[in-house]
Amino acid sequence: MAAAVSPFSGVLQLTDLDDYIGPSQDCIKPIKVDKKPGKAAAKIRIEDDGSYFQVNEDGESQKLEKAKITLNDCLACSGCITSAESVLITQQSHEELHNVLNANKTSDSASQKLVVISVSPQSRASLAARYKLTPLATAKKLTGFFKRLGAHFVFDTTFSRNFTLLESQREFVRRFRGRADDERALPMLAAACPGWICYAEKTHGSFIIPYVSTAKSPQQVMGSLVKGPLAERQRLRPDQIYHVAVMPCYDKKLEASRPDFFLQEHQSREVDCVITTGEVVKLLDQEGVSLPDTEPAPLDSLFSTSSEERVSGHAGGGSGGYLEHIFKHAAMELFGIQVDKLEYKPLRNKDFQEVTLERDGQVLLRFALAYGFRNIQNLVQKLKRGKSPYHYVEVMACPSGCLNGGGQLRADDEAAKDLLLQVERLYEAMEPEEPKANEDVKALYAEWLGGPESERVRRALHTQYHPVEKANAAGFNIKW
């Protein structure tokens, strides 16, 4: 049996915590506490059943309410993210999805929600490895399972990643061409990993944020698509749709809860709920079914009218292929050089690799991928010393990237490395597609967004990041 693994990525961990928030530890967004003079500090007594009692100086005791820490509180806190058991994630769980689906069955038609599930290709590959299925069979059986529960549509976030890749390509070219006027235009740092973003905002704030790409992640682009053009086609308001994302990472729950992704006009989030790959298995167990025994259903396509049933992916590794797509596009757009295959050069370790474009002995582009906290820390320190040689870095919090995310399925009876290799093979078996060649993507740019350079593109496909002010977190031993 595999050892217990913390659900959040390595950059969002505390030392000396072990799934328990002690009463002396402050894990909440900073608030002003008015202290009244002349009163001695009360003591806290913890009963055997876990109840907390405040004991005053005169011996009187009062039972304290259990604190609930919301995801927004976590994002506002300057300290940490703890495990899913300690942070009570009441609106980001498979139980909440179950509640919405059950409520739909008993509500009148006007009160029912259109339930949309978006499945990441990393989660699909992990489930395929667990149940010994092909990626296509896994996709069809997941569609059948979710629809049996009451979902109306099940989509693939590979489609929304087309937009993230295209926007990242264009943003890099703009930054490269404008680097003489902006000393922090480069290196451009990938922004699809919310664990890395939390670390960047809380630990390095205003220094690092200008380097971070503004392109939304595939999860949040899918949120824009579901609550935008899909809602319009269904003649529904965004708040009448309940959008669930199946992701390989617990940190994605935090991303969905960012205020930037809340639609104020409709009081609705772009992504209402995120469940992990592991939580899909819990749903299957609750229903008493196994995925291989589930009846398959035809795949849904977000906007395509094609009847072809296939699952596609993107070249360039299990974290989305950002480096590869941007590198190839930049080589052609900036230097007129066609790059068919990238040569990765491992540096410190397999999770820190470099790719260069050279002509006549001169380095034109130098890209890197940095996975895992140690490599991220080294990257940031080089940036602070002004010694980073890179134009672009694909940054991911988890070692080995998203296929090894904290929400993925862990090995039961086979070595973890072997399982990861199997997941990688299944992920790479999906036919890669070129984002710019996708006709449905072209149509949405033209009809919904008004062209690739429109203001609507900026609002729908880009976001911004915010430095988080440090507060007194002396109660913690924080390891960044």
Short mmCIF file of C-alpha atoms in Angstrom, two decimals:
data_model
loop_
_atom_site.label_atom_id
_atom_site.label_comp_id
_atom_site.label_asym_id
_atom_site.label_seq_id
_atom_site.Cartn_x
_atom_site.Cartn_y
_atom_site.Cartn_z
CA MET A 1 0.00 0.00 0.00
CA ALA A 2 1.36 3.42 -0.89
CA ALA A 3 2.26 5.80 1.91
CA ALA A 4 -0.22 8.57 2.66
CA VAL A 5 0.35 11.58 0.47
CA SER A 6 -0.75 15.13 1.28
CA PRO A 7 -3.36 16.22 -1.26
CA PHE A 8 -1.97 19.70 -1.91
CA SER A 9 1.18 20.32 -3.90
CA GLY A 10 4.56 20.52 -2.23
CA VAL A 11 4.77 24.31 -2.29
CA LEU A 12 1.59 24.55 -0.21
CA GLN A 13 2.62 22.55 2.82
CA LEU A 14 3.33 23.22 6.47
CA THR A 15 5.97 21.54 8.59
CA ASP A 16 5.01 20.16 12.02
CA LEU A 17 1.29 20.04 11.27
CA ASP A 18 0.25 16.48 10.33
CA ASP A 19 -3.37 17.15 9.37
CA TYR A 20 -4.30 19.00 12.54
CA ILE A 21 -4.74 22.69 13.27
CA GLY A 22 -3.83 23.27 16.89
CA PRO A 23 -5.61 26.02 18.85
CA SER A 24 -2.38 28.05 19.09
CA GLN A 25 -1.99 28.23 15.33
CA ASP A 26 -3.54 31.09 13.40
CA CYS A 27 -4.77 29.90 10.02
CA ILE A 28 -7.28 32.48 8.88
CA LYS A 29 -7.22 35.67 6.88
CA PRO A 30 -5.84 38.56 8.93
CA ILE A 31 -8.42 40.27 11.13
CA LYS A 32 -8.19 42.99 13.73
CA VAL A 33 -8.57 41.73 17.30
CA ASP A 34 -9.52 44.29 19.94
CA LYS A 35 -7.96 43.27 23.25
CA LYS A 36 -9.69 44.46 26.39
CA PRO A 37 -7.35 45.58 29.17
CA GLY A 38 -7.22 43.85 32.55
CA LYS A 39 -8.29 40.39 31.37
CA ALA A 40 -5.99 37.42 31.59
CA ALA A 41 -5.77 35.15 28.58
CA ALA A 42 -8.28 32.31 28.62
CA LYS A 43 -7.19 28.70 28.39
CA ILE A 44 -8.44 26.18 25.86
CA ARG A 45 -9.46 22.68 26.98
CA ILE A 46 -9.90 19.90 24.41
CA GLU A 47 -12.26 17.08 25.33
CA ASP A 48 -11.87 13.46 24.26
CA ASP A 49 -14.53 13.93 21.56
CA GLY A 50 -12.54 16.80 20.02
CA SER A 51 -14.74 19.59 21.43
CA TYR A 52 -13.05 22.86 22.41
CA PHE A 53 -13.90 24.69 25.65
CA GLN A 54 -12.70 28.13 26.68
CA VAL A 55 -11.87 28.18 30.39
CA ASN A 56 -11.89 31.64 31.99
CA GLU A 57 -9.83 32.78 34.98
CA ASP A 58 -12.70 32.06 37.37
CA GLY A 59 -13.01 28.46 36.12
CA GLU A 60 -16.14 28.94 33.99
CA SER A 61 -16.04 27.07 30.68
CA GLN A 62 -17.78 27.78 27.41
CA LYS A 63 -17.96 25.46 24.41
CA LEU A 64 -16.44 27.01 21.30
CA GLU A 65 -17.85 26.65 17.81
CA LYS A 66 -15.72 24.75 15.35
CA ALA A 67 -14.10 27.17 12.92
CA LYS A 68 -14.68 26.64 9.24
CA ILE A 69 -11.96 27.90 6.98
CA THR A 70 -13.20 28.64 3.49
CA LEU A 71 -11.11 28.45 0.36
CA ASN A 72 -11.30 32.23 0.06
CA ASP A 73 -9.88 32.51 3.57
CA CYS A 74 -7.04 30.24 2.52
CA LEU A 75 -6.25 32.39 -0.48
CA ALA A 76 -6.33 35.53 1.66
CA CYS A 77 -4.11 34.02 4.35
CA SER A 78 -0.42 34.87 4.15
CA GLY A 79 0.68 31.59 5.62
CA CYS A 80 -0.29 28.25 4.25
CA ILE A 81 -2.68 25.73 2.83
CA THR A 82 -3.25 22.67 5.02
CA SER A 83 -4.64 19.30 4.07
CA ALA A 84 -8.18 18.80 2.79
CA GLU A 85 -9.23 17.28 6.13
CA SER A 86 -8.13 20.37 8.07
CA VAL A 87 -9.43 22.93 5.61
CA LEU A 88 -13.16 22.24 5.53
CA ILE A 89 -13.88 22.40 1.82
CA THR A 90 -17.63 22.53 1.97
CA GLN A 91 -18.29 23.69 -1.59
CA GLN A 92 -15.52 21.81 -3.39
CA SER A 93 -16.18 18.11 -2.95
CA HIS A 94 -17.81 15.10 -4.52
CA GLU A 95 -20.41 15.22 -1.73
CA GLU A 96 -21.49 18.69 -2.89
CA LEU A 97 -21.81 17.41 -6.47
CA HIS A 98 -23.93 14.57 -5.14
CA ASN A 99 -26.13 17.08 -3.28
CA VAL A 100 -26.71 19.17 -6.41
CA LEU A 101 -27.56 16.11 -8.52
CA ASN A 102 -29.99 14.85 -5.85
CA ALA A 103 -31.59 18.29 -5.51
CA ASN A 104 -32.20 18.34 -9.27
CA LYS A 105 -34.22 15.13 -8.97
CA THR A 106 -36.66 16.64 -6.48
CA SER A 107 -36.80 20.27 -7.69
CA ASP A 108 -39.24 21.76 -10.14
CA SER A 109 -37.87 22.43 -13.61
CA ALA A 110 -37.39 26.16 -12.97
CA SER A 111 -35.10 25.48 -10.00
CA GLN A 112 -33.02 22.74 -11.59
CA LYS A 113 -29.42 23.33 -12.64
CA LEU A 114 -27.86 22.27 -15.92
CA VAL A 115 -24.97 20.11 -14.68
CA VAL A 116 -21.80 20.21 -16.80
CA ILE A 117 -18.75 18.06 -16.06
CA SER A 118 -15.34 18.94 -17.54
CA VAL A 119 -12.75 16.15 -17.38
CA SER A 120 -9.02 16.82 -17.61
CA PRO A 121 -6.93 14.49 -19.81
CA GLN A 122 -4.58 13.83 -16.86
CA SER A 123 -7.46 12.53 -14.74
CA ARG A 124 -8.68 10.40 -17.62
CA ALA A 125 -5.22 8.84 -18.05
CA SER A 126 -4.99 8.08 -14.33
CA LEU A 127 -8.40 6.39 -14.33
CA ALA A 128 -7.51 4.46 -17.49
CA ALA A 129 -4.39 3.12 -15.77
CA ARG A 130 -6.30 2.13 -12.63
CA TYR A 131 -9.03 0.25 -14.51
CA LYS A 132 -6.90 -1.12 -17.39
CA LEU A 133 -8.91 0.73 -20.04
CA THR A 134 -8.00 2.73 -23.13
CA PRO A 135 -8.36 6.54 -22.91
CA LEU A 136 -11.34 6.42 -25.30
CA ALA A 137 -13.11 3.67 -23.35
CA THR A 138 -12.46 5.59 -20.12
CA ALA A 139 -13.93 8.78 -21.61
CA LYS A 140 -17.08 7.02 -22.82
CA LYS A 141 -17.62 5.14 -19.55
CA LEU A 142 -17.09 8.33 -17.51
CA THR A 143 -19.66 10.05 -19.71
CA GLY A 144 -22.08 7.19 -19.10
CA PHE A 145 -21.45 7.22 -15.35
CA PHE A 146 -21.90 10.96 -14.87
CA LYS A 147 -25.02 11.03 -17.04
CA ARG A 148 -26.49 8.17 -15.06
CA LEU A 149 -25.98 10.30 -11.95
CA GLY A 150 -27.84 13.16 -13.62
CA ALA A 151 -25.23 15.25 -15.45
CA HIS A 152 -26.34 16.78 -18.75
CA PHE A 153 -23.00 17.26 -20.52
CA VAL A 154 -19.50 15.79 -20.07
CA PHE A 155 -16.71 17.66 -21.85
CA ASP A 156 -12.96 17.30 -22.29
CA THR A 157 -10.72 20.18 -21.13
CA THR A 158 -8.30 19.40 -23.98
CA PHE A 159 -10.61 21.63 -26.00
CA SER A 160 -10.26 24.61 -23.65
CA ARG A 161 -6.50 24.07 -23.45
CA ASN A 162 -6.33 24.99 -27.14
CA PHE A 163 -7.23 28.54 -26.13
CA THR A 164 -4.70 28.61 -23.26
CA LEU A 165 -1.92 27.48 -25.59
CA LEU A 166 -2.81 29.95 -28.34
CA GLU A 167 -3.06 32.86 -25.90
CA SER A 168 0.24 31.86 -24.27
CA GLN A 169 1.93 31.78 -27.68
CA ARG A 170 0.70 35.28 -28.57
CA GLU A 171 1.55 36.68 -25.16
CA PHE A 172 5.11 35.38 -25.35
CA VAL A 173 5.70 36.92 -28.78
CA ARG A 174 4.37 40.29 -27.50
CA ARG A 175 6.61 40.14 -24.45
CA PHE A 176 9.67 39.14 -26.48
CA ARG A 177 9.19 42.00 -28.92
CA GLY A 178 8.62 44.46 -26.11
CA ARG A 179 11.43 43.30 -23.83
CA ALA A 180 13.57 46.40 -24.51
CA ASP A 181 10.88 48.59 -22.94
CA ASP A 182 10.01 46.30 -20.01
CA GLU A 183 12.79 44.67 -18.01
CA ARG A 184 10.32 42.24 -16.45
CA ALA A 185 8.70 41.09 -19.70
CA LEU A 186 10.93 38.01 -19.69
CA PRO A 187 11.22 35.31 -18.65
CA MET A 188 7.54 34.61 -19.05
CA LEU A 189 6.48 32.07 -16.44
CA ALA A 190 3.62 29.61 -17.00
CA ALA A 191 0.49 30.20 -14.92
CA ALA A 192 -1.58 27.02 -15.32
CA CYS A 193 -0.46 25.60 -11.93
CA PRO A 194 -2.41 27.13 -8.99
CA GLY A 195 0.04 25.76 -6.41
CA TRP A 196 2.82 27.74 -8.06
CA ILE A 197 0.57 30.82 -8.32
CA CYS A 198 -0.28 30.72 -4.59
CA TYR A 199 3.42 30.45 -3.77
CA ALA A 200 4.27 33.31 -6.14
CA GLU A 201 1.59 35.65 -4.77
CA LYS A 202 2.22 34.95 -1.10
CA THR A 203 5.98 34.60 -1.02
CA HIS A 204 7.37 36.82 -3.78
CA GLY A 205 4.35 38.99 -4.57
CA SER A 206 5.02 42.14 -6.55
CA PHE A 207 8.50 40.98 -7.58
CA ILE A 208 7.44 37.80 -9.39
CA ILE A 209 3.92 38.62 -10.63
CA PRO A 210 4.99 40.74 -13.65
CA TYR A 211 6.78 37.69 -15.08
CA VAL A 212 3.71 35.42 -14.79
CA SER A 213 1.63 34.74 -17.90
CA THR A 214 -1.87 36.19 -17.80
CA ALA A 215 -3.43 33.41 -19.91
CA LYS A 216 -6.12 31.54 -17.99
CA SER A 217 -5.62 27.86 -17.27
CA PRO A 218 -7.64 25.28 -19.26
CA GLN A 219 -9.90 24.79 -16.23
CA GLN A 220 -10.85 28.46 -16.12
CA VAL A 221 -11.08 28.84 -19.90
CA MET A 222 -13.57 25.99 -19.81
CA GLY A 223 -15.41 27.95 -17.14
CA SER A 224 -15.61 30.92 -19.51
CA LEU A 225 -16.86 28.68 -22.33
CA VAL A 226 -19.49 26.93 -20.20
CA LYS A 227 -20.81 30.07 -18.51
CA GLY A 228 -20.48 32.08 -21.76
CA PRO A 229 -21.33 30.64 -25.20
CA LEU A 230 -22.75 27.34 -23.88
CA ALA A 231 -25.10 29.23 -21.53
CA GLU A 232 -26.16 31.45 -24.43
CA ARG A 233 -26.89 28.47 -26.67
CA GLN A 234 -28.88 26.79 -23.91
CA ARG A 235 -30.71 30.09 -23.24
CA LEU A 236 -29.65 29.97 -19.59
CA ARG A 237 -28.06 32.42 -17.19
CA PRO A 238 -24.61 31.43 -15.86
CA ASP A 239 -26.06 30.87 -12.38
CA GLN A 240 -28.45 28.26 -13.82
CA ILE A 241 -25.47 26.06 -14.74
CA TYR A 242 -23.53 23.99 -12.21
CA HIS A 243 -20.06 23.44 -13.66
CA VAL A 244 -17.80 20.74 -12.22
CA ALA A 245 -14.16 20.17 -13.20
CA VAL A 246 -12.41 16.82 -12.69
CA MET A 247 -8.76 17.62 -12.06
CA PRO A 248 -5.50 15.85 -11.09
CA CYS A 249 -4.76 18.35 -8.33
CA TYR A 250 -6.33 19.60 -5.09
CA ASP A 251 -4.83 23.05 -5.69
CA LYS A 252 -7.32 23.44 -8.55
CA LYS A 253 -10.05 23.82 -5.92
CA LEU A 254 -8.26 26.94 -4.74
CA GLU A 255 -8.01 28.26 -8.29
CA ALA A 256 -11.75 27.89 -8.88
CA SER A 257 -12.41 29.85 -5.67
CA ARG A 258 -10.36 32.90 -6.66
CA PRO A 259 -12.45 36.11 -6.62
CA ASP A 260 -11.10 36.85 -10.12
CA PHE A 261 -13.16 33.94 -11.43
CA PHE A 262 -16.44 34.99 -9.82
CA LEU A 263 -19.07 36.49 -12.13
CA GLN A 264 -20.43 39.34 -10.02
CA GLU A 265 -23.32 40.15 -12.34
CA HIS A 266 -24.72 36.64 -12.05
CA GLN A 267 -23.34 35.75 -8.59
CA SER A 268 -21.82 32.62 -10.07
CA ARG A 269 -18.37 31.07 -10.31
CA GLU A 270 -16.92 30.06 -13.67
CA VAL A 271 -16.22 26.66 -12.09
CA ASP A 272 -18.60 25.85 -9.25
CA CYS A 273 -16.91 22.72 -7.98
CA VAL A 274 -13.64 20.86 -8.51
CA ILE A 275 -13.29 17.18 -7.73
CA THR A 276 -10.09 15.21 -8.05
CA THR A 277 -9.44 11.96 -9.85
CA GLY A 278 -9.52 10.20 -6.49
CA GLU A 279 -12.91 11.70 -5.69
CA VAL A 280 -14.31 10.23 -8.91
CA VAL A 281 -13.36 6.81 -7.55
CA LYS A 282 -15.14 7.69 -4.29
CA LEU A 283 -18.25 8.55 -6.31
CA LEU A 284 -18.01 5.21 -8.11
CA ASP A 285 -17.66 3.42 -4.75
CA GLN A 286 -20.64 5.29 -3.31
CA GLU A 287 -22.74 4.14 -6.26
CA GLY A 288 -21.46 0.59 -5.88
CA VAL A 289 -20.13 0.38 -9.43
CA SER A 290 -16.76 -0.14 -11.09
CA LEU A 291 -15.82 1.94 -14.12
CA PRO A 292 -15.17 -1.09 -16.39
CA ASP A 293 -18.71 -2.34 -15.66
CA THR A 294 -20.32 1.03 -16.44
CA GLU A 295 -22.31 1.39 -19.64
CA PRO A 296 -20.50 3.73 -22.06
CA ALA A 297 -22.23 6.74 -23.59
CA PRO A 298 -21.47 8.79 -26.70
CA LEU A 299 -18.97 11.57 -26.11
CA ASP A 300 -20.22 15.15 -25.89
CA SER A 301 -18.56 17.87 -27.91
CA LEU A 302 -18.74 21.44 -26.68
CA PHE A 303 -19.56 23.05 -30.03
CA SER A 304 -18.58 20.62 -32.77
CA THR A 305 -21.18 18.92 -34.97
CA SER A 306 -18.72 16.15 -35.89
CA SER A 307 -19.91 12.62 -35.12
CA GLU A 308 -16.32 11.29 -34.85
CA GLU A 309 -15.61 9.84 -31.41
CA ARG A 310 -12.00 10.27 -30.33
CA VAL A 311 -9.98 11.69 -27.46
CA SER A 312 -7.14 14.02 -28.35
CA GLY A 313 -4.28 15.62 -26.51
CA HIS A 314 -1.39 18.00 -27.01
CA ALA A 315 2.27 17.21 -27.62
CA GLY A 316 4.90 18.26 -25.12
CA GLY A 317 4.39 16.24 -21.95
CA GLY A 318 1.74 15.55 -19.33
CA SER A 319 1.44 19.09 -17.97
CA GLY A 320 -0.09 20.60 -21.10
CA GLY A 321 2.81 21.08 -23.49
CA TYR A 322 3.15 24.82 -22.87
CA LEU A 323 6.91 24.94 -23.44
CA GLU A 324 6.77 22.96 -26.67
CA HIS A 325 3.90 24.88 -28.25
CA ILE A 326 5.26 28.30 -27.34
CA PHE A 327 8.80 27.37 -28.42
CA LYS A 328 7.72 26.15 -31.87
CA HIS A 329 5.44 29.13 -32.41
CA ALA A 330 8.08 31.66 -31.29
CA ALA A 331 10.81 30.05 -33.43
CA MET A 332 8.68 30.48 -36.55
CA GLU A 333 7.03 33.82 -35.68
CA LEU A 334 10.18 35.58 -34.45
CA PHE A 335 12.95 33.94 -36.48
CA GLY A 336 11.27 32.08 -39.35
CA ILE A 337 12.69 28.75 -38.15
CA GLN A 338 10.59 25.59 -38.40
CA VAL A 339 11.12 23.33 -35.37
CA ASP A 340 9.75 19.82 -35.73
CA LYS A 341 11.26 18.17 -32.65
CA LEU A 342 12.61 19.63 -29.42
CA GLU A 343 15.82 18.36 -27.82
CA TYR A 344 15.50 18.53 -24.04
CA LYS A 345 18.70 18.79 -22.01
CA PRO A 346 18.36 17.66 -18.36
CA LEU A 347 20.26 19.95 -15.98
CA ARG A 348 20.06 19.52 -12.19
CA ASN A 349 17.58 16.64 -12.46
CA LYS A 350 14.89 15.23 -14.73
CA ASP A 351 12.45 17.87 -13.47
CA PHE A 352 14.65 20.75 -14.64
CA GLN A 353 15.33 20.63 -18.37
CA GLU A 354 16.36 23.15 -20.98
CA VAL A 355 15.65 23.69 -24.66
CA THR A 356 17.53 26.16 -26.88
CA LEU A 357 17.12 27.52 -30.39
CA GLU A 358 20.45 28.40 -32.02
CA ARG A 359 21.55 29.87 -35.33
CA ASP A 360 25.18 30.35 -36.37
CA GLY A 361 26.32 29.61 -32.83
CA GLN A 362 24.05 32.25 -31.30
CA VAL A 363 21.31 31.29 -28.82
CA LEU A 364 18.05 32.85 -30.01
CA LEU A 365 15.68 31.25 -27.50
CA ARG A 366 16.36 29.49 -24.20
CA PHE A 367 13.39 27.79 -22.54
CA ALA A 368 13.20 25.57 -19.46
CA LEU A 369 10.75 23.46 -17.51
CA ALA A 370 10.92 23.54 -13.71
CA TYR A 371 8.81 21.02 -11.82
CA GLY A 372 8.74 20.65 -8.04
CA PHE A 373 9.44 23.09 -5.25
CA ARG A 374 13.22 22.79 -5.17
CA ASN A 375 13.55 23.67 -8.84
CA ILE A 376 11.02 26.51 -8.49
CA GLN A 377 12.97 27.92 -5.56
CA ASN A 378 16.23 27.82 -7.53
CA LEU A 379 14.52 29.52 -10.47
CA VAL A 380 13.16 32.35 -8.31
CA GLN A 381 16.50 32.90 -6.58
CA LYS A 382 18.25 33.21 -9.94
CA LEU A 383 15.63 35.71 -11.05
CA LYS A 384 16.17 37.78 -7.92
CA ARG A 385 19.92 37.81 -8.53
CA GLY A 386 19.39 38.82 -12.15
CA LYS A 387 21.03 35.63 -13.37
CA SER A 388 18.18 33.78 -15.08
CA PRO A 389 19.11 33.08 -18.72
CA TYR A 390 15.64 31.99 -19.80
CA HIS A 391 13.00 33.52 -22.02
CA TYR A 392 10.23 31.17 -20.88
CA VAL A 393 9.81 28.62 -18.07
CA GLU A 394 7.05 26.01 -17.76
CA VAL A 395 6.55 25.95 -13.97
CA MET A 396 4.63 23.20 -12.17
CA ALA A 397 4.51 22.61 -8.41
CA CYS A 398 4.44 18.80 -8.51
CA PRO A 399 7.52 16.72 -9.30
CA SER A 400 6.95 15.05 -12.69
CA GLY A 401 4.20 17.59 -13.38
CA CYS A 402 0.41 17.28 -13.51
CA LEU A 403 0.27 13.55 -14.22
CA ASN A 404 1.70 13.15 -10.72
CA GLY A 405 -0.69 15.64 -9.11
CA GLY A 406 -1.87 15.19 -5.54
CA GLY A 407 -5.39 14.31 -6.66
CA GLN A 408 -4.29 11.46 -8.92
CA LEU A 409 -4.71 7.79 -8.05
CA ARG A 410 -1.83 6.24 -6.12
CA ALA A 411 -0.33 2.79 -6.41
CA ASP A 412 -1.95 0.00 -4.40
CA ASP A 413 -0.02 -3.07 -5.42
CA GLU A 414 2.54 -1.78 -7.88
CA ALA A 415 5.43 0.62 -7.52
CA ALA A 416 4.54 4.28 -7.79
CA LYS A 417 7.14 4.83 -10.51
CA ASP A 418 5.69 2.02 -12.61
CA LEU A 419 2.19 3.43 -12.22
CA LEU A 420 3.35 6.91 -13.25
CA LEU A 421 5.04 5.46 -16.34
CA GLN A 422 1.82 3.66 -17.23
CA VAL A 423 -0.20 6.89 -16.83
CA GLU A 424 2.34 8.73 -19.00
CA ARG A 425 2.06 6.09 -21.74
CA LEU A 426 -1.74 6.30 -21.75
CA TYR A 427 -1.64 10.08 -21.81
CA GLU A 428 0.81 10.11 -24.72
CA ALA A 429 -1.31 7.55 -26.60
CA MET A 430 -3.94 10.22 -27.22
CA GLU A 431 -3.70 11.71 -30.69
CA PRO A 432 -2.09 15.18 -30.47
CA GLU A 433 -3.85 18.08 -32.11
CA GLU A 434 -2.65 21.51 -33.22
CA PRO A 435 -4.60 24.29 -31.46
CA LYS A 436 -4.47 26.63 -34.45
CA ALA A 437 -5.87 23.91 -36.75
CA ASN A 438 -9.02 23.28 -34.68
CA GLU A 439 -11.97 24.59 -36.69
CA ASP A 440 -14.25 24.91 -33.65
CA VAL A 441 -11.63 27.03 -31.89
CA LYS A 442 -11.36 29.27 -34.98
CA ALA A 443 -15.14 29.65 -35.08
CA LEU A 444 -15.33 30.66 -31.41
CA TYR A 445 -12.58 33.25 -31.85
CA ALA A 446 -14.52 34.73 -34.76
CA GLU A 447 -18.12 34.48 -33.52
CA TRP A 448 -17.92 34.66 -29.72
CA LEU A 449 -14.71 36.59 -29.09
CA GLY A 450 -14.67 38.92 -32.08
CA GLY A 451 -11.17 38.04 -33.23
CA PRO A 452 -7.91 37.14 -31.44
CA GLU A 453 -6.99 40.74 -30.55
CA SER A 454 -10.37 41.82 -29.17
CA GLU A 455 -11.11 43.22 -25.72
CA ARG A 456 -13.41 40.25 -25.15
CA VAL A 457 -10.42 37.90 -25.50
CA ARG A 458 -8.67 39.77 -22.70
CA ARG A 459 -11.72 39.48 -20.42
CA ALA A 460 -12.61 35.86 -21.21
CA LEU A 461 -9.20 34.23 -21.66
CA HIS A 462 -6.85 36.24 -19.42
CA THR A 463 -6.66 37.05 -15.72
CA GLN A 464 -4.46 38.89 -13.23
CA TYR A 465 -2.57 38.03 -10.04
CA HIS A 466 -2.22 39.86 -6.75
CA PRO A 467 0.53 40.08 -4.15
CA VAL A 468 -0.73 38.90 -0.75
CA GLU A 469 0.36 41.02 2.19
CA LYS A 470 2.15 39.14 4.89
CA ALA A 471 0.48 39.07 8.28
CA ASN A 472 1.70 37.77 11.61
CA ALA A 473 1.88 34.00 11.19
CA ALA A 474 4.24 33.32 14.08
CA GLY A 475 2.17 30.35 15.18
CA PHE A 476 3.38 28.38 12.16
CA ASN A 477 6.62 26.83 11.17
CA ILE A 478 6.21 27.57 7.47
CA LYS A 479 8.33 25.89 4.86
CA TRP A 480 8.21 27.52 1.45
#
